[in-house]
XYZ file of N, CA and C in Angstrom:
837
model
N -3.477 10.042 -23.655
C -3.178 8.988 -22.677
C -1.817 9.228 -22.080
N -0.830 9.592 -22.898
C 0.526 9.818 -22.382
C 0.506 11.031 -21.453
N -0.209 12.094 -21.791
C -0.249 13.272 -20.937
C -0.856 12.981 -19.607
N -1.938 12.211 -19.572
C -2.620 11.809 -18.312
C -1.706 10.969 -17.462
N -0.957 10.041 -18.130
C -0.022 9.166 -17.396
C 1.065 9.993 -16.707
N 1.679 10.869 -17.473
C 2.769 11.692 -16.971
C 2.242 12.653 -15.868
N 1.060 13.202 -16.086
C 0.461 14.049 -15.129
C 0.227 13.326 -13.797
N -0.207 12.059 -13.849
C -0.466 11.271 -12.655
C 0.829 10.993 -11.907
N 1.852 10.606 -12.655
C 3.176 10.334 -12.012
C 3.699 11.625 -11.333
N 3.654 12.713 -12.027
C 4.123 13.947 -11.472
C 3.325 14.418 -10.262
N 2.005 14.240 -10.328
C 1.144 14.658 -9.206
C 1.463 13.864 -7.918
N 1.839 12.614 -8.090
C 2.114 11.757 -6.922
C 3.511 12.011 -6.330
N 4.501 12.011 -7.171
C 5.883 12.124 -6.702
C 6.260 13.564 -6.288
N 5.419 14.559 -6.633
C 5.686 15.911 -6.204
C 4.659 16.400 -5.163
N 3.804 15.526 -4.687
C 2.835 15.888 -3.648
C 3.493 15.921 -2.321
N 3.611 17.102 -1.682
C 4.368 17.185 -0.385
C 3.703 16.395 0.729
N 2.363 16.435 0.803
C 1.696 15.667 1.831
C 1.914 14.166 1.670
N 1.804 13.690 0.429
C 1.997 12.251 0.167
C 3.392 11.842 0.458
N 4.386 12.673 0.083
C 5.775 12.343 0.359
C 6.074 12.393 1.833
N 5.395 13.310 2.535
C 5.573 13.434 3.967
C 5.111 12.196 4.692
N 3.860 11.773 4.427
C 3.298 10.600 5.082
C 3.773 9.311 4.516
N 3.920 9.264 3.184
C 4.283 7.966 2.548
C 5.751 7.636 2.566
N 6.628 8.675 2.682
C 8.094 8.390 2.662
C 8.744 8.849 3.927
N 8.676 10.161 4.253
C 9.411 10.689 5.390
C 8.977 10.125 6.705
N 7.655 10.077 6.938
C 7.123 9.520 8.196
C 7.404 8.046 8.277
N 7.338 7.366 7.085
C 7.678 5.931 7.019
C 9.137 5.701 7.382
N 10.016 6.549 6.822
C 11.429 6.438 7.110
C 11.732 6.735 8.581
N 10.930 7.627 9.174
C 11.078 7.927 10.622
C 10.868 6.644 11.433
N 9.819 5.877 11.057
C 9.611 4.590 11.728
C 10.770 3.653 11.469
N 11.281 3.667 10.247
C 12.436 2.847 9.900
C 13.662 3.172 10.743
N 13.893 4.462 10.968
C 15.034 4.856 11.806
C 14.869 4.353 13.239
N 13.646 4.436 13.753
C 13.351 3.909 15.151
C 13.621 2.421 15.177
N 13.137 1.695 14.171
C 13.316 0.252 14.140
C 14.792 -0.178 13.988
N 15.531 0.597 13.156
C 16.927 0.213 12.887
C 17.916 0.734 13.919
N 17.802 2.001 14.316
C 18.838 2.603 15.131
C 18.458 2.733 16.616
N 17.180 2.656 16.949
C 16.786 2.754 18.352
C 16.465 1.400 18.934
N 15.602 0.644 18.257
C 15.195 -0.683 18.791
C 16.120 -1.808 18.316
N 16.696 -1.662 17.124
C 17.539 -2.706 16.559
C 18.758 -3.123 17.406
N 19.567 -2.192 17.859
C 20.710 -2.573 18.717
C 20.300 -3.232 20.011
N 19.217 -2.764 20.609
C 18.748 -3.378 21.834
C 18.292 -4.818 21.574
N 17.627 -5.014 20.433
C 17.128 -6.355 20.085
C 18.335 -7.296 19.914
N 19.348 -6.849 19.195
C 20.524 -7.721 18.931
C 21.250 -8.006 20.257
N 21.383 -7.046 21.134
C 22.063 -7.280 22.426
C 21.307 -8.255 23.290
N 20.015 -8.337 23.127
C 19.190 -9.259 23.961
C 19.315 -10.703 23.465
N 19.890 -10.918 22.258
C 20.004 -12.269 21.728
C 21.267 -12.944 22.263
N 21.030 -14.013 23.008
C 22.189 -14.804 23.528
C 22.341 -16.010 22.613
N 22.795 -15.729 21.370
C 22.898 -16.763 20.335
C 24.259 -16.702 19.678
N 24.685 -17.841 19.025
C 25.878 -17.818 18.226
C 25.717 -16.838 17.044
N 26.837 -16.487 16.418
C 26.804 -15.459 15.382
C 25.830 -15.779 14.205
N 25.860 -17.017 13.764
C 25.001 -17.391 12.581
C 23.543 -17.325 12.961
N 23.218 -17.805 14.146
C 21.797 -17.781 14.570
C 21.349 -16.386 14.906
N 22.318 -15.573 15.382
C 21.959 -14.150 15.667
C 21.604 -13.438 14.386
N 22.380 -13.725 13.278
C 22.078 -13.068 12.010
C 20.708 -13.491 11.474
N 20.346 -14.772 11.639
C 19.023 -15.252 11.255
C 17.912 -14.560 12.053
N 18.145 -14.446 13.348
C 17.129 -13.784 14.210
C 16.963 -12.339 13.839
N 18.092 -11.665 13.541
C 17.991 -10.221 13.113
C 17.332 -10.119 11.771
N 17.488 -11.102 10.867
C 16.815 -11.085 9.595
C 15.305 -11.238 9.790
N 14.856 -12.080 10.776
C 13.459 -12.123 11.197
C 12.975 -10.711 11.446
N 13.721 -10.063 12.369
C 13.351 -8.729 12.837
C 13.255 -7.725 11.704
N 14.228 -7.725 10.843
C 14.245 -6.792 9.739
C 13.114 -7.083 8.722
N 12.834 -8.325 8.505
C 11.759 -8.731 7.541
C 10.419 -8.219 7.998
N 10.143 -8.340 9.297
C 8.870 -7.833 9.842
C 8.779 -6.337 9.645
N 9.847 -5.651 9.982
C 9.869 -4.188 9.877
C 9.688 -3.794 8.400
N 10.348 -4.504 7.511
C 10.216 -4.169 6.057
C 8.755 -4.291 5.596
N 8.172 -5.405 5.962
C 6.753 -5.594 5.521
C 5.889 -4.490 6.066
N 6.110 -4.115 7.314
C 5.291 -3.066 7.926
C 5.532 -1.722 7.262
N 6.777 -1.399 6.988
C 7.096 -0.112 6.389
C 6.451 0.007 4.980
N 6.516 -1.061 4.194
C 5.934 -0.972 2.816
C 4.439 -0.848 2.894
N 3.778 -1.610 3.817
C 2.358 -1.517 3.930
C 1.918 -0.113 4.348
N 2.615 0.472 5.317
C 2.298 1.819 5.793
C 2.507 2.822 4.639
N 3.571 2.631 3.865
C 3.857 3.553 2.766
C 2.806 3.433 1.667
N 2.440 2.199 1.294
C 1.412 2.017 0.268
C 0.062 2.572 0.712
N -0.257 2.429 1.982
C -1.503 2.977 2.521
C -1.544 4.511 2.450
N -0.401 5.107 2.760
C -0.309 6.581 2.708
C -0.408 7.032 1.216
N 0.223 6.320 0.324
C 0.176 6.700 -1.085
C -1.268 6.549 -1.578
N -1.990 5.474 -1.133
C -3.370 5.304 -1.523
C -4.230 6.491 -1.065
N -3.967 6.970 0.124
C -4.711 8.132 0.632
C -4.449 9.359 -0.264
N -3.177 9.561 -0.654
C -2.835 10.670 -1.534
C -3.495 10.528 -2.905
N -3.572 9.312 -3.423
C -4.230 9.077 -4.698
C -5.723 9.383 -4.586
N -6.344 9.000 -3.430
C -7.775 9.261 -3.243
C -8.066 10.769 -3.340
N -7.238 11.598 -2.712
C -7.441 13.060 -2.773
C -7.257 13.559 -4.219
N -6.239 13.012 -4.928
C -6.010 13.402 -6.283
C -7.198 13.064 -7.160
N -7.749 11.858 -6.954
C -8.882 11.408 -7.757
C -10.117 12.233 -7.495
N -10.264 12.717 -6.269
C -11.471 13.482 -5.935
C -11.577 14.769 -6.814
N -10.450 15.357 -7.092
C -10.462 16.554 -7.934
C -10.472 16.227 -9.408
N -10.026 15.038 -9.772
C -10.091 14.665 -11.178
C -11.488 14.214 -11.623
N -12.145 13.463 -10.741
C -13.404 12.794 -11.157
C -14.584 13.726 -11.136
N -14.418 14.960 -10.619
C -15.520 15.932 -10.615
C -16.034 16.209 -12.063
N -15.088 16.332 -12.979
C -15.467 16.622 -14.366
C -15.340 15.420 -15.287
N -14.990 14.238 -14.728
C -14.769 13.055 -15.549
C -16.018 12.653 -16.377
N -17.189 12.619 -15.762
C -18.390 12.224 -16.524
C -18.588 13.172 -17.749
N -18.325 14.462 -17.568
C -18.497 15.426 -18.662
C -17.508 15.107 -19.802
N -16.219 14.828 -19.382
C -15.208 14.546 -20.403
C -15.466 13.262 -21.163
N -15.930 12.262 -20.411
C -16.223 10.982 -21.066
C -17.392 11.107 -22.053
N -18.372 11.906 -21.721
C -19.538 12.053 -22.558
C -19.334 12.977 -23.767
N -18.555 14.060 -23.569
C -18.476 15.057 -24.607
C -17.074 15.223 -25.213
N -16.139 14.398 -24.818
C -14.810 14.467 -25.451
C -14.435 13.114 -25.960
N -13.173 12.996 -26.456
C -12.700 11.734 -26.981
C -12.166 10.804 -25.909
N -12.137 11.284 -24.641
C -11.637 10.466 -23.554
C -12.629 9.314 -23.258
N -12.093 8.082 -23.222
C -12.882 6.930 -22.892
C -12.597 6.485 -21.467
N -13.577 5.775 -20.881
C -13.403 5.300 -19.505
C -12.212 4.389 -19.424
N -12.023 3.486 -20.376
C -10.890 2.588 -20.347
C -9.561 3.312 -20.459
N -9.518 4.362 -21.293
C -8.283 5.171 -21.416
C -7.904 5.850 -20.140
N -8.956 6.424 -19.481
C -8.698 7.075 -18.173
C -8.146 6.095 -17.170
N -8.803 4.953 -17.045
C -8.365 3.956 -16.054
C -6.924 3.447 -16.362
N -6.648 3.146 -17.606
C -5.321 2.639 -17.948
C -4.251 3.653 -17.646
N -4.498 4.886 -18.037
C -3.508 5.971 -17.799
C -3.334 6.257 -16.323
N -4.450 6.382 -15.615
C -4.366 6.701 -14.175
C -3.699 5.573 -13.364
N -4.091 4.360 -13.715
C -3.500 3.190 -12.990
C -2.061 3.026 -13.330
N -1.705 3.210 -14.587
C -0.282 3.033 -15.013
C 0.562 4.110 -14.331
N 0.145 5.356 -14.364
C 0.895 6.443 -13.724
C 1.049 6.228 -12.245
N -0.058 5.826 -11.545
C -0.041 5.614 -10.125
C 0.906 4.447 -9.773
N 0.838 3.412 -10.590
C 1.673 2.238 -10.364
C 3.146 2.579 -10.539
N 3.488 3.329 -11.569
C 4.884 3.718 -11.753
C 5.424 4.523 -10.605
N 4.643 5.497 -10.165
C 5.055 6.364 -9.051
C 5.159 5.525 -7.740
N 4.185 4.705 -7.492
C 4.191 3.905 -6.316
C 5.385 2.911 -6.291
N 5.633 2.298 -7.433
C 6.750 1.368 -7.539
C 8.118 2.072 -7.272
N 8.276 3.239 -7.809
C 9.521 3.982 -7.584
C 9.679 4.305 -6.118
N 8.633 4.743 -5.489
C 8.726 5.119 -4.053
C 8.970 3.907 -3.184
N 8.380 2.748 -3.535
C 8.601 1.550 -2.722
C 10.000 1.004 -2.961
N 10.618 1.184 -4.107
C 11.988 0.808 -4.320
C 12.907 1.636 -3.420
N 12.549 2.913 -3.230
C 13.301 3.753 -2.313
C 13.203 3.229 -0.881
N 12.007 2.838 -0.477
C 11.775 2.256 0.871
C 12.616 1.022 1.053
N 12.625 0.193 -0.006
C 13.406 -1.121 0.042
C 14.883 -0.826 0.196
N 15.429 0.092 -0.628
C 16.855 0.400 -0.514
C 17.232 0.988 0.802
N 16.485 1.910 1.317
C 16.785 2.550 2.579
C 16.646 1.568 3.770
N 15.688 0.622 3.654
C 15.547 -0.386 4.703
C 16.775 -1.245 4.790
N 17.255 -1.737 3.633
C 18.455 -2.586 3.595
C 19.658 -1.793 4.179
N 19.779 -0.547 3.789
C 20.935 0.261 4.274
C 20.821 0.510 5.786
N 19.662 0.961 6.269
C 19.562 1.353 7.683
C 19.709 0.183 8.606
N 19.038 -0.973 8.280
C 19.072 -2.126 9.201
C 20.422 -2.853 9.142
N 21.092 -2.808 8.018
C 22.426 -3.368 7.916
C 23.463 -2.502 8.591
N 23.322 -1.195 8.457
C 24.302 -0.204 8.994
C 24.184 -0.071 10.516
N 23.009 -0.275 11.085
C 22.773 0.065 12.514
C 23.526 -0.873 13.447
N 23.599 -2.165 13.089
C 24.270 -3.145 13.971
C 25.415 -3.855 13.307
N 25.725 -3.525 12.054
C 26.811 -4.177 11.407
C 26.523 -5.574 10.928
N 25.257 -5.959 10.814
C 24.876 -7.270 10.278
C 24.187 -7.065 8.958
N 24.700 -7.677 7.914
C 24.126 -7.525 6.566
C 22.803 -8.271 6.455
N 21.760 -7.547 6.158
C 20.395 -8.156 6.003
C 19.825 -7.735 4.656
N 20.037 -8.516 3.627
C 19.539 -8.215 2.332
C 18.366 -9.145 2.013
N 17.466 -8.705 1.086
C 16.303 -9.558 0.775
C 16.696 -10.889 0.191
N 15.986 -11.909 0.584
C 16.280 -13.260 0.123
C 15.768 -13.505 -1.303
N 14.646 -12.879 -1.658
C 14.050 -13.143 -2.958
C 13.488 -11.803 -3.496
N 14.283 -11.062 -4.190
C 13.906 -9.718 -4.650
C 12.777 -9.832 -5.669
N 12.685 -10.940 -6.404
C 11.626 -11.115 -7.406
C 10.249 -11.175 -6.770
N 10.133 -11.912 -5.636
C 8.852 -11.941 -4.926
C 8.524 -10.569 -4.373
N 9.493 -9.850 -3.899
C 9.246 -8.482 -3.372
C 8.747 -7.562 -4.471
N 9.366 -7.614 -5.643
C 8.946 -6.719 -6.728
C 7.497 -7.053 -7.175
N 7.236 -8.382 -7.322
C 5.876 -8.799 -7.707
C 4.838 -8.357 -6.699
N 5.188 -8.487 -5.388
C 4.269 -8.152 -4.361
C 4.025 -6.622 -4.310
N 5.074 -5.848 -4.548
C 4.929 -4.397 -4.567
C 3.989 -3.984 -5.725
N 4.126 -4.666 -6.881
C 3.253 -4.377 -8.033
C 1.815 -4.735 -7.689
N 1.591 -5.941 -7.204
C 0.235 -6.344 -6.856
C -0.372 -5.506 -5.742
N 0.424 -5.178 -4.715
C 0.000 -4.345 -3.657
C -0.364 -2.971 -4.092
N 0.480 -2.399 -4.953
C 0.208 -1.077 -5.479
C -1.084 -0.999 -6.260
N -1.315 -1.998 -7.113
C -2.538 -2.021 -7.928
C -3.758 -2.140 -7.009
N -3.621 -3.054 -5.987
C -4.757 -3.176 -5.092
C -5.076 -1.860 -4.372
N -4.072 -1.164 -3.871
C -4.299 0.103 -3.140
C -4.817 1.191 -4.058
N -4.357 1.229 -5.318
C -4.914 2.185 -6.292
C -6.388 1.855 -6.547
N -6.729 0.560 -6.725
C -8.090 0.158 -6.941
C -8.979 0.454 -5.750
N -8.451 0.246 -4.551
C -9.205 0.494 -3.328
C -9.481 2.000 -3.116
N -8.474 2.792 -3.337
C -8.651 4.268 -3.174
C -9.606 4.803 -4.237
N -9.527 4.243 -5.459
C -10.507 4.628 -6.515
C -11.915 4.269 -6.139
N -12.092 3.093 -5.616
C -13.374 2.586 -5.156
C -13.976 3.484 -4.092
N -13.215 3.857 -3.131
C -13.698 4.708 -2.008
C -14.097 6.077 -2.516
N -13.263 6.601 -3.455
C -13.549 7.930 -3.988
C -14.819 7.905 -4.844
N -15.031 6.889 -5.633
C -16.225 6.778 -6.446
C -17.471 6.594 -5.591
N -17.340 5.881 -4.476
C -18.473 5.698 -3.559
C -18.895 7.062 -2.996
N -17.923 7.886 -2.626
C -18.227 9.240 -2.139
C -19.041 10.021 -3.173
N -18.556 9.971 -4.421
C -19.220 10.690 -5.524
C -20.612 10.129 -5.809
N -20.737 8.808 -5.828
C -21.996 8.197 -6.163
C -23.022 8.470 -5.094
N -22.606 8.503 -3.801
C -23.564 8.781 -2.716
C -23.723 10.249 -2.454
N -22.975 11.097 -3.145
C -22.990 12.544 -2.916
C -22.619 12.888 -1.507
N -21.719 12.083 -0.944
C -21.297 12.292 0.454
C -19.998 13.044 0.455
N -19.997 14.224 -0.155
C -18.766 14.953 -0.382
C -18.136 15.495 0.974
N -18.987 15.688 1.965
C -18.464 16.139 3.261
C -17.690 15.000 3.978
N -17.926 13.784 3.498
C -17.206 12.652 4.127
C -15.982 12.213 3.322
N -15.640 13.081 2.331
C -14.553 12.708 1.472
C -13.225 12.552 2.208
N -12.948 13.435 3.174
C -11.684 13.274 3.923
C -11.705 11.985 4.730
N -12.833 11.621 5.303
C -12.912 10.415 6.092
C -12.695 9.220 5.264
N -13.325 9.175 4.094
C -13.210 8.012 3.221
C -11.760 7.893 2.680
N -11.136 9.050 2.390
C -9.802 8.999 1.796
C -8.761 8.473 2.795
N -9.008 8.606 4.102
C -8.018 8.141 5.077
C -8.236 6.699 5.507
N -9.313 6.033 4.962
C -9.535 4.648 5.320
C -8.360 3.748 4.977
N -7.752 3.846 3.744
C -6.572 2.974 3.475
C -5.419 3.198 4.483
N -5.180 4.438 4.907
C -4.098 4.697 5.823
C -4.390 4.101 7.203
N -5.621 4.294 7.700
C -6.027 3.768 8.978
C -5.910 2.245 8.965
N -6.441 1.591 7.912
C -6.360 0.143 7.844
C -4.889 -0.321 7.702
N -4.045 0.498 7.073
C -2.597 0.163 6.965
C -1.905 0.074 8.349
N -2.227 1.049 9.179
C -1.638 1.088 10.508
C -2.229 -0.042 11.383
N -3.489 -0.379 11.159
C -4.112 -1.488 11.857
C -3.440 -2.782 11.442
N -3.206 -2.969 10.146
C -2.541 -4.180 9.666
C -1.146 -4.250 10.219
N -0.435 -3.111 10.314
C 0.926 -3.082 10.913
C 0.899 -3.604 12.327
N -0.086 -3.160 13.137
C -0.178 -3.587 14.543
C -0.527 -5.049 14.646
N -1.460 -5.533 13.832
C -1.869 -6.932 13.874
C -0.719 -7.869 13.412
N -0.115 -7.497 12.292
C 0.941 -8.353 11.748
C 2.129 -8.435 12.710
N 2.439 -7.380 13.478
C 3.586 -7.346 14.325
C 3.331 -7.925 15.705
N 2.136 -7.676 16.251
C 1.921 -7.991 17.652
C 0.917 -9.091 17.943
N 0.165 -9.549 16.902
C -0.865 -10.542 17.164
C -0.454 -11.881 16.499
N -0.630 -12.994 17.189
C -0.311 -14.267 16.653
C -1.490 -14.762 15.768
N -1.228 -14.830 14.503
C -2.265 -15.310 13.543
C -1.767 -16.559 12.836
N -2.401 -17.668 13.196
C -1.969 -18.957 12.628
C -2.880 -19.458 11.528
N -4.138 -18.894 11.433
C -5.080 -19.381 10.434
C -4.734 -18.868 9.041
N -4.523 -19.758 8.045
C -4.278 -19.324 6.665
C -5.397 -18.480 6.067
N -6.609 -18.702 6.568
C -7.785 -17.976 6.039
C -7.633 -16.485 6.215
N -7.016 -16.053 7.301
C -6.781 -14.620 7.549
C -5.967 -14.030 6.459
N -4.894 -14.711 6.057
C -3.959 -14.251 5.060
C -4.544 -14.300 3.644
N -5.283 -15.381 3.373
C -5.869 -15.523 2.064
C -7.050 -14.568 1.786
N -7.765 -14.195 2.842
C -8.992 -13.375 2.668
C -8.750 -11.904 2.820
N -7.662 -11.491 3.501
C -7.368 -10.118 3.750
C -6.224 -9.638 2.884
N -6.449 -8.710 1.978
C -5.362 -8.261 1.058
C -4.236 -7.551 1.798
N -4.532 -6.861 2.924
C -3.452 -6.246 3.708
C -2.525 -7.291 4.291
N -3.124 -8.341 4.866
C -2.318 -9.387 5.471
C -1.585 -10.229 4.441
N -2.244 -10.472 3.296
C -1.608 -11.227 2.222
C -0.409 -10.466 1.656
N -0.528 -9.160 1.513
C 0.589 -8.376 1.040
C 1.705 -8.368 2.036
N 1.374 -8.229 3.335
C 2.378 -8.212 4.413
C 3.177 -9.480 4.449
N 2.475 -10.634 4.415
C 3.168 -11.903 4.520
C 4.000 -12.227 3.264
N 3.564 -11.768 2.107
C 4.372 -11.961 0.924
C 5.633 -11.105 0.931
N 5.491 -9.882 1.429
C 6.672 -9.039 1.603
C 7.685 -9.659 2.606
N 7.116 -10.185 3.665
C 7.952 -10.831 4.703
C 8.672 -12.030 4.086
N 7.929 -12.809 3.329
C 8.514 -14.017 2.692
C 9.635 -13.592 1.727
N 9.378 -12.585 0.917
C 10.356 -12.119 -0.031
C 11.627 -11.679 0.621
N 11.524 -11.078 1.826
C 12.715 -10.606 2.510
C 13.416 -11.690 3.302
N 12.611 -12.525 3.994
C 13.217 -13.553 4.829
C 13.513 -14.857 4.112
N 12.636 -15.230 3.160
C 12.826 -16.403 2.368
C 11.984 -17.596 2.761
N 11.196 -17.485 3.848
C 10.310 -18.545 4.252
C 9.188 -17.980 5.102
N 8.189 -18.820 5.403
C 7.053 -18.346 6.166
C 7.209 -18.529 7.664
N 8.328 -19.117 8.175
C 8.507 -19.172 9.588
C 8.569 -17.733 10.128
N 7.748 -17.470 11.100
C 7.528 -16.061 11.501
C 7.640 -15.895 13.016
N 8.453 -14.964 13.468
C 8.567 -14.660 14.875
C 8.066 -13.208 15.060
N 6.970 -13.020 15.788
C 6.481 -11.638 15.919
C 7.110 -10.949 17.122
N 6.676 -9.703 17.408
C 7.348 -8.931 18.412
C 7.177 -9.458 19.842
N 6.243 -10.366 20.069
C 6.103 -10.981 21.410
C 6.972 -12.179 21.595
N 7.760 -12.545 20.545
C 8.644 -13.694 20.642
C 7.988 -14.999 20.263
N 6.746 -14.945 19.808
C 6.015 -16.152 19.440
C 6.446 -16.609 18.031
N 6.866 -17.884 17.911
C 7.258 -18.390 16.581
C 6.047 -19.067 15.924
N 5.828 -18.728 14.708
C 4.656 -19.237 13.967
C 5.174 -19.912 12.671
N 4.746 -21.127 12.459
C 5.096 -21.802 11.199
C 3.781 -21.845 10.359
N 3.811 -21.107 9.284
C 2.632 -20.997 8.431
C 2.746 -21.864 7.173
N 1.707 -22.595 6.918
C 1.681 -23.397 5.701
C 0.871 -22.647 4.663
N 1.516 -21.780 3.936
C 0.872 -20.914 2.969
C 1.396 -21.131 1.575
N 0.577 -20.801 0.575
C 0.911 -20.929 -0.828
C 1.160 -19.573 -1.426
N 2.305 -19.410 -2.052
C 2.630 -18.145 -2.717
C 1.598 -17.877 -3.817
N 1.216 -18.896 -4.579
C 0.251 -18.729 -5.665
C -1.073 -18.301 -5.145
N -1.544 -18.903 -4.101
C -2.869 -18.569 -3.536
C -2.918 -17.171 -2.933
N -1.816 -16.778 -2.299
C -1.757 -15.440 -1.716
C -1.789 -14.390 -2.871
N -1.023 -14.657 -3.905
C -1.029 -13.751 -5.034
C -2.371 -13.685 -5.702
N -3.018 -14.853 -5.896
C -4.315 -14.889 -6.497
C -5.401 -14.237 -5.647
N -5.250 -14.256 -4.341
C -6.217 -13.617 -3.505
C -6.166 -12.059 -3.670
N -4.962 -11.565 -3.761
C -4.788 -10.073 -4.044
C -5.343 -9.758 -5.411
N -5.020 -10.619 -6.409
C -5.475 -10.369 -7.748
C -7.057 -10.435 -7.823
N -7.625 -11.325 -7.038
C -9.089 -11.411 -7.020
C -9.716 -10.133 -6.480
N -9.124 -9.568 -5.426
C -9.602 -8.292 -4.870
C -9.490 -7.189 -5.935
N -8.372 -7.174 -6.654
C -8.146 -6.220 -7.709
C -9.263 -6.262 -8.778
N -9.504 -7.476 -9.229
C -10.534 -7.694 -10.264
C -11.902 -7.251 -9.805
N -12.301 -7.662 -8.596
C -13.641 -7.286 -8.091
C -13.743 -5.767 -7.929
N -12.730 -5.163 -7.328
C -12.791 -3.703 -7.136
C -12.887 -2.947 -8.461
N -12.113 -3.415 -9.475
C -12.071 -2.671 -10.688
C -13.354 -2.878 -11.544
N -14.001 -4.040 -11.410
C -15.274 -4.215 -12.054
C -16.281 -3.240 -11.480
N -16.305 -3.133 -10.140
C -17.218 -2.168 -9.493
C -16.858 -0.736 -9.895
N -15.543 -0.439 -9.900
C -15.110 0.906 -10.274
C -15.565 1.257 -11.699
N -15.446 0.336 -12.579
C -15.821 0.595 -14.000
C -17.315 0.891 -14.074
N -18.102 0.097 -13.369
C -19.568 0.274 -13.394
C -19.902 1.643 -12.772
N -19.266 2.010 -11.669
C -19.565 3.287 -11.019
C -19.205 4.490 -11.884
N -18.075 4.396 -12.597
C -17.698 5.489 -13.464
C -18.631 5.628 -14.621
N -19.108 4.552 -15.180
C -20.043 4.574 -16.286
C -21.373 5.239 -15.872
N -21.722 5.119 -14.610
C -23.029 5.593 -14.141
C -22.902 7.022 -13.475
N -21.722 7.565 -13.440
C -21.584 8.895 -12.839
C -22.123 9.958 -13.720
N -22.532 11.081 -13.134
C -22.918 12.236 -13.937
C -22.194 13.457 -13.389
N -22.115 14.473 -14.187
C -21.298 15.659 -13.856
C -21.807 16.421 -12.635
N -20.920 16.639 -11.690
C -21.204 17.481 -10.511
C -19.992 18.369 -10.310
N -20.194 19.669 -10.279
C -19.070 20.581 -10.080
C -18.575 20.505 -8.665
N -17.301 20.890 -8.463
C -16.761 20.888 -7.102
C -17.496 21.827 -6.215
N -17.947 22.994 -6.714
C -18.718 23.939 -5.922
C -20.023 23.306 -5.463
N -20.695 22.638 -6.360
C -21.950 21.946 -6.038
C -21.664 20.850 -5.024
N -20.535 20.139 -5.212
C -20.201 19.030 -4.313
C -19.945 19.519 -2.905
N -19.385 20.736 -2.723
C -19.115 21.253 -1.364
C -20.437 21.551 -0.633
N -21.463 21.900 -1.378
C -22.724 22.257 -0.788
C -23.525 21.005 -0.394
N -23.365 19.939 -1.216
C -24.182 18.736 -1.032
C -23.708 17.956 0.209
């Protein structure tokens, strides 16, 4: 169990493609938001100093939520590729070795969660530094506890989602579609970024039912401190949302996905990678 956990952590934090898309490309967007668009946004604010700082905190909070969602989505895509090569022999190992399904899941999830949490802490720290440094206005998270809890819940959801997609590919023997399925979390992440930033969403149902939106709004709340939201079009939205219900909605998605994942793993049979490429 310990070996598999350490192997999972090492596989993620040393994966150049994952680090490129999940960290470097994410930070590229952060540089644009902080150093290119940020000064222009602050100059456009004809407000007293205190109100200007609040408005800039709005701006930073939206960017922070978007950056973490895009990073988690990219990490989920990297995990999906890693799982594809691991699960090829998993049915054989579960049947003929001492490895149990529960042991595999606990080790893989724990390792992925540890790696994802460390990478998102890096995103958090660099966001605070970049957006505070670019215009000389200090913008630190209002509730770091909510942010940490959301990162943990979001990471587990994305791990569960990428595992589910990978197992669906194997169960359906759709190996030629593996690349397409693996990029679904990333594509949905960028779609959530666009919707959260540019579309006015007032219905609580959207946030409670969609794990991407629930994670985004919780990250925003953790950074800004309340649900009053001003999107990129200048529209102010006052949302009457519950922290507990948002967290429970993400947890419910995690439970459902993992029940399905467990059933799918138990019903898998051994297929070699060579056979998979032909199918």
